[in-house]
Short mmCIF file of C-alpha atoms in Angstrom, two decimals:
data_model
loop_
_atom_site.label_atom_id
_atom_site.label_comp_id
_atom_site.label_asym_id
_atom_site.label_seq_id
_atom_site.Cartn_x
_atom_site.Cartn_y
_atom_site.Cartn_z
CA UNK V 16 94.48 133.31 100.82
CA UNK V 17 91.23 131.80 99.65
CA UNK V 18 92.72 131.03 96.25
CA UNK V 19 95.70 129.38 97.93
CA UNK V 20 93.38 127.26 100.04
CA UNK V 21 91.32 126.16 97.05
CA UNK V 22 94.45 125.41 95.05
CA UNK V 23 95.82 123.28 97.85
CA UNK V 24 92.56 121.35 98.18
CA UNK V 25 92.41 120.81 94.45
CA UNK V 26 96.04 119.65 94.28
CA UNK V 27 95.63 117.28 97.18
CA UNK V 28 92.39 115.73 95.99
CA UNK V 29 93.78 115.33 92.49
CA UNK V 30 96.89 113.68 93.88
CA UNK V 31 94.80 111.35 96.01
CA UNK V 32 92.54 110.43 93.10
CA UNK V 33 95.49 109.72 90.80
CA UNK V 34 97.29 107.77 93.51
CA UNK V 35 94.20 105.75 94.25
CA UNK V 36 93.54 104.88 90.62
CA UNK V 37 97.12 103.91 89.86
CA UNK V 38 97.81 101.85 92.91
CA UNK V 39 94.52 100.05 93.26
CA UNK V 40 94.46 96.39 92.40
CA UNK V 41 91.42 94.18 92.19
CA UNK V 42 93.07 90.83 92.81
CA UNK V 43 91.79 87.74 94.51
CA UNK V 44 93.82 84.76 95.63
CA UNK V 45 91.76 82.29 93.58
CA UNK V 46 92.60 83.92 90.27
CA UNK V 47 96.05 85.22 91.19
CA UNK V 48 97.44 82.01 92.59
CA UNK V 49 95.12 79.36 91.25
CA UNK V 50 93.25 76.79 93.21
CA UNK V 51 95.60 75.37 95.83
CA UNK V 52 93.24 72.49 96.49
CA UNK V 53 94.31 70.69 93.28
CA UNK V 54 96.19 67.57 94.47
CA UNK V 55 99.95 68.01 94.25
CA UNK V 56 101.98 64.80 94.14
CA UNK V 57 105.14 65.27 96.19
CA UNK V 58 105.52 61.65 97.25
CA UNK V 59 108.35 60.72 94.90
CA UNK V 60 109.96 63.75 93.29
CA UNK V 61 113.01 62.80 91.18
CA UNK V 62 114.99 64.41 88.39
CA UNK V 63 114.01 61.86 85.79
CA UNK V 64 110.39 61.47 86.91
CA UNK V 65 109.47 65.07 87.71
CA UNK V 66 112.10 67.76 87.36
CA UNK V 67 113.50 66.93 83.89
CA UNK V 68 110.23 67.76 82.15
CA UNK V 69 109.84 70.85 84.32
CA UNK V 70 113.35 72.16 83.53
CA UNK V 71 112.84 71.38 79.83
CA UNK V 72 109.64 73.39 79.79
CA UNK V 73 110.92 76.36 81.79
CA UNK V 74 114.72 76.56 81.78
CA UNK V 75 116.75 74.56 79.27
CA UNK V 76 116.10 76.80 76.30
CA UNK V 77 118.91 78.89 77.85
CA UNK V 78 120.43 76.69 80.55
CA UNK V 79 121.99 73.91 78.47
CA UNK V 80 125.53 72.63 78.44
CA UNK V 81 127.85 75.12 76.79
CA UNK V 82 125.42 78.01 77.04
CA UNK V 83 124.10 79.71 80.18
CA UNK V 84 125.22 78.25 83.52
CA UNK V 85 123.77 76.31 85.39
CA UNK V 86 123.22 73.47 82.94
CA UNK V 87 119.89 71.91 83.80
CA UNK V 88 119.30 69.60 80.85
CA UNK V 89 121.17 66.67 82.37
CA UNK V 90 121.04 65.09 85.80
CA UNK V 91 124.70 65.41 86.80
CA UNK V 92 125.03 69.16 86.36
CA UNK V 93 121.51 69.92 87.62
CA UNK V 94 122.15 67.77 90.70
CA UNK V 95 125.47 69.46 91.45
CA UNK V 96 123.99 72.93 91.15
CA UNK V 97 120.93 72.06 93.27
CA UNK V 98 123.18 70.69 96.04
CA UNK V 99 125.55 73.67 96.06
CA UNK V 100 123.11 76.49 95.20
CA UNK V 101 119.68 75.07 95.96
CA UNK V 102 118.42 78.22 97.59
CA UNK V 103 119.37 80.37 94.61
CA UNK V 104 117.85 77.92 92.17
CA UNK V 105 114.57 77.85 94.07
CA UNK V 106 114.38 81.63 94.58
CA UNK V 107 115.13 82.43 90.95
CA UNK V 108 112.44 80.10 89.66
CA UNK V 109 109.90 81.09 92.33
CA UNK V 110 110.35 84.79 91.54
CA UNK V 111 109.80 84.31 87.81
CA UNK V 112 113.40 84.59 86.56
CA UNK V 113 113.39 85.42 82.81
CA UNK V 114 109.65 84.99 82.65
CA UNK V 115 109.38 81.53 84.17
CA UNK V 116 105.80 80.89 85.11
CA UNK V 117 105.38 78.07 87.59
CA UNK V 118 102.44 76.77 89.55
CA UNK V 119 102.30 76.47 93.32
CA UNK V 120 102.55 72.68 92.94
CA UNK V 121 105.70 72.95 90.81
CA UNK V 122 107.29 75.21 93.41
CA UNK V 123 106.50 72.70 96.13
CA UNK V 124 107.95 69.87 94.01
CA UNK V 125 111.09 71.88 93.25
CA UNK V 126 111.64 72.65 96.91
CA UNK V 127 111.02 69.01 97.85
CA UNK V 128 113.50 67.84 95.20
CA UNK V 129 116.23 70.24 96.41
CA UNK V 130 115.67 69.52 100.09
CA UNK V 131 115.66 65.76 99.63
CA UNK V 132 119.05 65.60 97.91
CA UNK V 133 118.20 66.49 94.30
CA UNK V 134 118.21 62.89 93.11
CA UNK O 26 87.56 106.73 81.58
CA UNK O 27 84.12 106.83 83.16
CA UNK O 28 85.74 106.48 86.57
CA UNK O 29 88.02 109.44 85.77
CA UNK O 30 85.03 111.59 84.82
CA UNK O 31 83.25 110.86 88.08
CA UNK O 32 86.38 111.61 90.08
CA UNK O 33 86.82 114.95 88.33
CA UNK O 34 83.16 115.79 88.87
CA UNK O 35 83.47 114.92 92.53
CA UNK O 36 86.54 117.12 92.97
CA UNK O 37 84.77 120.04 91.28
CA UNK O 38 81.71 119.64 93.49
CA UNK O 39 83.84 119.63 96.62
CA UNK O 40 85.74 122.71 95.52
CA UNK O 41 82.51 124.41 94.54
CA UNK O 42 81.02 124.06 97.98
CA UNK O 43 84.19 124.86 99.89
CA UNK O 44 83.39 128.54 99.77
CA UNK O 45 80.42 128.29 102.12
CA UNK O 46 80.64 129.88 105.52
CA UNK O 47 83.85 131.76 104.94
CA UNK O 48 84.58 134.78 107.09
CA UNK O 49 84.24 138.19 105.56
CA UNK O 50 84.72 141.52 107.24
CA UNK O 51 81.75 142.65 109.34
CA UNK O 52 80.01 139.32 108.91
CA UNK O 53 78.46 138.02 112.09
CA UNK O 54 78.70 134.32 111.55
CA UNK O 55 78.94 131.90 114.43
CA UNK O 56 80.71 128.65 113.71
CA UNK O 57 79.94 125.53 115.62
CA UNK O 58 82.90 124.26 117.60
CA UNK O 59 83.62 120.76 118.89
CA UNK O 60 80.83 118.72 117.36
CA UNK O 61 82.46 115.85 119.29
CA UNK O 62 85.03 115.83 122.07
CA UNK O 63 87.65 114.11 119.91
CA UNK O 64 88.49 113.33 116.31
CA UNK O 65 87.24 109.78 116.91
CA UNK O 66 83.73 108.87 117.98
CA UNK O 67 84.83 105.40 119.16
CA UNK O 68 86.65 103.36 116.51
CA UNK O 69 85.91 105.57 113.53
CA UNK O 70 86.78 109.16 112.79
CA UNK O 71 84.48 111.97 113.79
CA UNK O 72 83.92 115.05 111.69
CA UNK O 73 86.30 117.05 113.91
CA UNK O 74 89.97 117.64 113.28
CA UNK O 75 92.91 117.96 115.65
CA UNK O 76 93.16 121.67 116.51
CA UNK O 77 95.66 123.65 114.43
CA UNK O 78 99.25 123.50 115.59
CA UNK O 79 98.55 120.64 118.00
CA UNK O 80 100.09 117.20 117.98
CA UNK O 81 97.75 114.51 119.17
CA UNK O 82 99.42 111.47 120.71
CA UNK O 83 96.91 108.67 120.77
CA UNK O 84 97.01 105.33 122.56
CA UNK O 85 94.21 102.90 121.81
CA UNK O 86 93.66 99.46 123.30
CA UNK O 87 91.00 96.81 122.78
CA UNK O 88 91.03 93.97 125.27
CA UNK O 89 90.12 90.33 124.77
CA UNK O 90 86.58 89.03 125.09
CA UNK O 91 84.74 89.95 128.27
CA UNK O 92 83.05 86.54 128.28
CA UNK O 93 86.41 84.78 128.64
CA UNK O 94 85.68 85.31 132.31
CA UNK O 95 87.80 85.85 135.37
CA UNK O 96 90.60 83.55 134.17
CA UNK O 97 91.56 86.18 131.55
CA UNK O 98 90.40 88.98 133.85
CA UNK O 99 87.52 89.60 131.46
CA UNK O 100 89.82 90.11 128.50
CA UNK O 101 92.50 92.26 130.13
CA UNK O 102 95.14 89.57 129.58
CA UNK O 103 94.94 90.09 125.82
CA UNK O 104 95.04 93.39 124.03
CA UNK O 105 95.29 94.88 120.59
CA UNK O 106 97.05 98.18 120.35
CA UNK O 107 97.36 101.23 118.13
CA UNK O 108 99.75 104.09 118.73
CA UNK O 109 99.13 107.17 116.63
CA UNK O 110 100.54 110.62 116.01
CA UNK O 111 98.17 113.11 114.46
CA UNK O 112 98.75 116.74 113.61
CA UNK O 113 96.33 119.57 112.93
CA UNK O 114 97.88 121.69 110.20
CA UNK O 115 95.15 124.32 110.17
CA UNK O 116 91.40 124.66 110.69
CA UNK O 117 90.54 122.49 107.72
CA UNK O 118 93.38 120.01 107.26
CA UNK O 119 95.00 117.37 109.44
CA UNK O 120 97.01 114.23 108.90
CA UNK O 121 98.21 111.33 110.98
CA UNK O 122 100.08 108.05 111.10
CA UNK O 123 99.75 105.02 113.32
CA UNK O 124 100.99 101.52 114.02
CA UNK O 125 98.77 98.59 115.01
CA UNK O 126 99.91 95.30 116.46
CA UNK O 127 97.26 93.38 114.51
CA UNK O 128 98.78 92.58 111.08
CA UNK O 129 101.73 94.77 112.15
CA UNK O 130 99.76 97.37 110.29
CA UNK O 131 100.93 100.90 109.52
CA UNK O 132 98.28 103.45 108.67
CA UNK O 133 98.31 106.99 107.36
CA UNK O 134 95.45 109.34 106.71
CA UNK O 135 94.41 112.86 105.78
CA UNK O 136 91.24 114.70 106.72
CA UNK O 137 89.89 117.79 105.01
CA UNK O 138 87.05 119.76 106.52
CA UNK O 139 85.25 121.44 103.65
CA UNK O 140 82.00 122.56 105.27
CA UNK O 141 81.53 124.10 108.70
CA UNK O 142 78.24 124.27 110.51
CA UNK O 143 77.41 127.90 111.15
CA UNK O 144 74.61 130.34 111.67
CA UNK O 145 74.17 134.07 111.53
CA UNK O 146 74.77 135.93 108.33
CA UNK O 147 75.80 132.68 106.75
CA UNK O 148 73.96 129.48 107.42
CA UNK O 149 75.20 125.95 107.03
CA UNK O 150 73.33 123.19 108.83
CA UNK O 151 76.11 120.60 108.78
CA UNK O 152 79.83 120.06 109.09
CA UNK O 153 81.42 117.84 106.45
CA UNK O 154 84.86 116.28 106.31
CA UNK O 155 86.56 114.07 103.77
CA UNK O 156 88.74 111.27 105.12
CA UNK O 157 91.23 109.17 103.14
CA UNK O 158 93.38 106.49 104.71
CA UNK O 159 95.93 103.99 103.51
CA UNK O 160 96.94 100.80 105.33
CA UNK O 161 100.05 98.69 104.97
CA UNK O 162 100.17 95.16 106.35
CA UNK O 163 103.79 94.31 107.20
CA UNK O 164 103.39 90.72 108.39
CA UNK O 165 105.87 88.24 106.94
CA UNK O 166 104.37 86.37 104.01
CA UNK O 167 102.71 83.18 105.19
CA UNK O 168 103.16 81.46 101.82
CA UNK O 169 106.67 82.01 100.52
CA UNK O 170 106.21 79.53 97.70
CA UNK O 171 104.02 81.82 95.68
CA UNK O 172 104.98 85.17 94.20
CA UNK O 173 103.81 87.76 96.70
CA UNK O 174 103.27 91.29 95.42
CA UNK O 175 103.78 94.42 97.48
CA UNK O 176 100.36 95.65 96.37
CA UNK O 177 98.81 92.68 98.21
CA UNK O 178 99.69 94.41 101.45
CA UNK O 179 97.76 97.60 100.80
CA UNK O 180 94.20 98.64 101.59
CA UNK O 181 92.46 101.99 101.42
CA UNK O 182 89.47 103.68 103.04
CA UNK O 183 87.60 106.82 102.07
CA UNK O 184 84.82 108.45 104.02
CA UNK O 185 82.51 111.40 103.57
CA UNK O 186 81.81 112.38 107.16
CA UNK O 187 78.72 114.53 107.66
CA UNK O 188 77.69 115.64 111.13
CA UNK O 189 75.34 118.02 112.83
CA UNK O 190 75.50 119.42 116.31
CA UNK O 191 71.80 119.45 117.09
CA UNK O 192 72.22 121.35 120.36
CA UNK O 193 74.83 121.78 123.08
CA UNK O 194 74.36 118.17 124.17
CA UNK O 195 73.54 116.11 121.11
CA UNK O 196 75.60 115.54 117.93
CA UNK O 197 74.84 113.05 115.17
CA UNK O 198 77.00 111.81 112.34
CA UNK O 199 76.52 109.93 109.08
CA UNK O 200 79.55 108.33 107.43
CA UNK O 201 79.27 106.74 103.98
CA UNK O 202 82.42 104.65 103.66
CA UNK O 203 84.36 102.91 100.92
CA UNK O 204 87.04 100.37 101.80
CA UNK O 205 89.26 98.88 99.11
CA UNK O 206 91.43 95.78 99.58
CA UNK O 207 93.95 95.15 96.81
CA UNK O 208 93.77 91.42 97.48
CA UNK O 209 90.80 89.43 98.70
CA UNK O 210 90.42 85.69 99.20
CA UNK O 211 87.94 84.58 96.57
CA UNK O 212 86.29 85.73 93.37
CA UNK O 213 83.02 86.17 95.26
CA UNK O 214 84.55 88.73 97.60
CA UNK O 215 84.38 92.32 96.50
CA UNK O 216 87.62 94.30 96.49
CA UNK O 217 85.71 97.54 97.02
CA UNK O 218 83.32 97.41 99.94
CA UNK O 219 80.66 99.95 100.82
CA UNK O 220 79.46 100.62 104.34
CA UNK O 221 77.37 103.22 106.10
CA UNK O 222 78.40 104.51 109.48
CA UNK O 223 76.13 106.10 112.06
CA UNK O 224 77.44 107.78 115.14
CA UNK O 225 76.34 110.04 117.92
CA UNK O 226 77.34 111.71 121.10
CA UNK O 227 75.15 112.92 123.96
CA UNK O 228 76.56 114.98 126.79
CA UNK O 229 75.26 113.54 130.04
CA UNK O 230 77.36 115.61 132.47
CA UNK O 231 79.66 118.55 132.05
CA UNK O 232 82.73 117.08 130.22
CA UNK O 233 81.27 113.55 129.98
CA UNK O 234 79.41 112.30 126.94
CA UNK O 235 77.78 109.02 126.00
CA UNK O 236 78.80 107.87 122.52
CA UNK O 237 77.59 105.23 120.07
CA UNK O 238 78.79 104.09 116.68
CA UNK O 239 77.50 101.57 114.16
CA UNK O 240 78.86 100.58 110.75
CA UNK O 241 76.47 98.78 108.44
CA UNK O 242 78.05 96.67 105.71
CA UNK O 243 75.95 96.55 102.58
CA UNK O 244 74.98 92.92 101.89
CA UNK O 245 76.63 90.38 99.53
CA UNK O 246 80.07 91.97 99.56
CA UNK O 247 82.15 89.70 101.79
CA UNK O 248 81.52 85.98 101.24
CA UNK O 249 84.69 84.56 102.79
CA UNK O 250 84.85 83.74 106.44
CA UNK O 251 87.66 84.85 108.71
CA UNK O 252 88.90 81.95 110.85
CA UNK O 253 85.61 80.16 110.19
CA UNK O 254 83.42 83.08 111.22
CA UNK O 255 81.32 85.41 109.10
CA UNK O 256 82.05 89.11 109.10
CA UNK O 257 79.75 91.17 111.34
CA UNK O 258 78.79 94.83 111.55
CA UNK O 259 80.76 96.86 114.06
CA UNK O 260 78.80 98.35 116.94
CA UNK O 261 80.26 100.20 119.89
CA UNK O 262 79.05 102.09 122.95
CA UNK O 263 81.24 104.31 125.06
CA UNK O 264 81.94 107.36 127.16
CA UNK O 265 84.07 110.40 126.41
CA UNK O 266 85.70 112.06 129.40
CA UNK O 267 87.23 115.42 128.61
CA UNK O 268 89.84 116.90 130.96
CA UNK O 269 91.18 119.83 128.96
CA UNK O 270 94.33 118.43 127.36
CA UNK O 271 93.29 114.78 127.56
CA UNK O 272 90.28 112.97 126.24
CA UNK O 273 89.63 109.52 127.67
CA UNK O 274 87.34 107.35 125.64
CA UNK O 275 86.17 104.12 127.25
CA UNK O 276 84.05 101.73 125.23
CA UNK O 277 82.48 98.32 124.80
CA UNK O 278 82.72 97.06 121.24
CA UNK O 279 82.62 93.91 119.14
CA UNK O 280 85.66 95.08 117.14
CA UNK O 281 89.24 94.49 118.17
CA UNK O 282 90.82 96.77 115.62
CA UNK O 283 90.95 100.53 115.41
CA UNK O 284 91.41 101.39 111.74
CA UNK O 285 88.69 101.64 109.11
CA UNK O 286 89.88 98.91 106.79
CA UNK O 287 89.86 96.44 109.67
CA UNK O 288 87.00 97.19 112.03
CA UNK O 289 84.53 97.80 109.20
CA UNK O 290 85.36 94.77 107.05
CA UNK O 291 87.10 92.30 109.39
CA UNK O 292 85.02 92.32 112.57
CA UNK O 293 83.85 88.81 113.39
CA UNK O 294 82.64 88.99 116.99
CA UNK O 295 78.93 89.52 117.54
CA UNK O 296 76.98 91.29 120.26
CA UNK O 297 74.31 88.58 120.29
CA UNK O 298 76.99 85.98 121.22
CA UNK O 299 78.29 88.21 123.99
CA UNK O 300 81.72 88.40 122.33
CA UNK O 301 82.47 91.94 123.41
CA UNK O 302 85.62 93.83 124.24
CA UNK O 303 86.39 96.62 126.65
CA UNK O 304 88.65 99.24 125.17
CA UNK O 305 89.93 102.74 125.57
CA UNK O 306 91.49 105.58 123.61
CA UNK O 307 93.66 108.15 125.33
CA UNK O 308 94.27 111.40 123.49
CA UNK O 309 96.93 113.83 124.65
CA UNK O 310 97.35 117.14 122.88
CA UNK O 311 100.71 118.91 122.69
CA UNK O 312 101.18 122.48 121.48
CA UNK O 313 103.67 122.41 118.61
CA UNK O 314 102.93 125.71 116.88
CA UNK O 315 100.96 128.55 118.38
CA UNK O 316 98.16 129.34 115.95
#
């Protein structure tokens, strides 16, 4: 009985120690999400002025005409997709689809662009 | 690797000392019972466990600030709440779960009593219990633009609870505590926070005890403010009223939360400002298994 008790204690403490070590994170919002106080210009977000360079940097290596839909390297197809599937476009990019790595400001600009008609 | 070594060493030490005060045939060893009336002193855990085979249904409330005055009926118009179910598996192990309305927080914990105060053939001056708790914040994400990780929701607390029943009336407790938040606000804030808890209970009448509890946060660990206010140490005074199957705990405290990760590291009200809260815990024991 005593051996059973000791074994149970040992198993439980070991489990707790392993669980604690493997699930502990030491994150802070500053380093994880960057400094949100950096000014983010959302006054005039357009395809040509803002989103084209963003899509080129993050998306168009795959999403170009004739390859992977949606085609984001030109205004017409990017506009059409953002109007019809804006929510999907935003969610995919926000959640790091295929390794996209975007800043908080870029997410805000993308959302602004979609919500204001994707022009 | 170093951390692993220390953990292993710690586990071995605990197992090594578990053998104290075990019953053997013909031993006349008297074990101390009920160091405290309940398995909480006020907000924090006491060294005691829920009795074996019993299910402990626990309702805890902390009201709004007393100094809000008569308009809020001295805080009774606002309340934070925890509902918990806790089960005593045997003399040395219990576990429990709970739900708090602050942060829509779910909590789960285990407690292992590995030393029992006793005298006679065997002598052990203290009772010691290990507590480990895990806390899950289930609030909707406030910032949906950023990538939010599930691990951001989790915090942990671990306590070595050491207590001594000095005599039939007085019990004292020391509680070194470690709280870990997976996500903190700034680089200056520590993810792992150390605190030292002190608690006591003094029986003033038959079945009524005066209780006190203080958690001291070691300095320079939490730099961020919560809603523009610095974090304060938690201090509480209360009464335990024992009626057999119920324990009523009534208290005045500067904390509005009832789980370790919150009342130790997120209390912002201060006694010196008069920002105090009336609260109560109601414990009801049900027999589940006759042991």
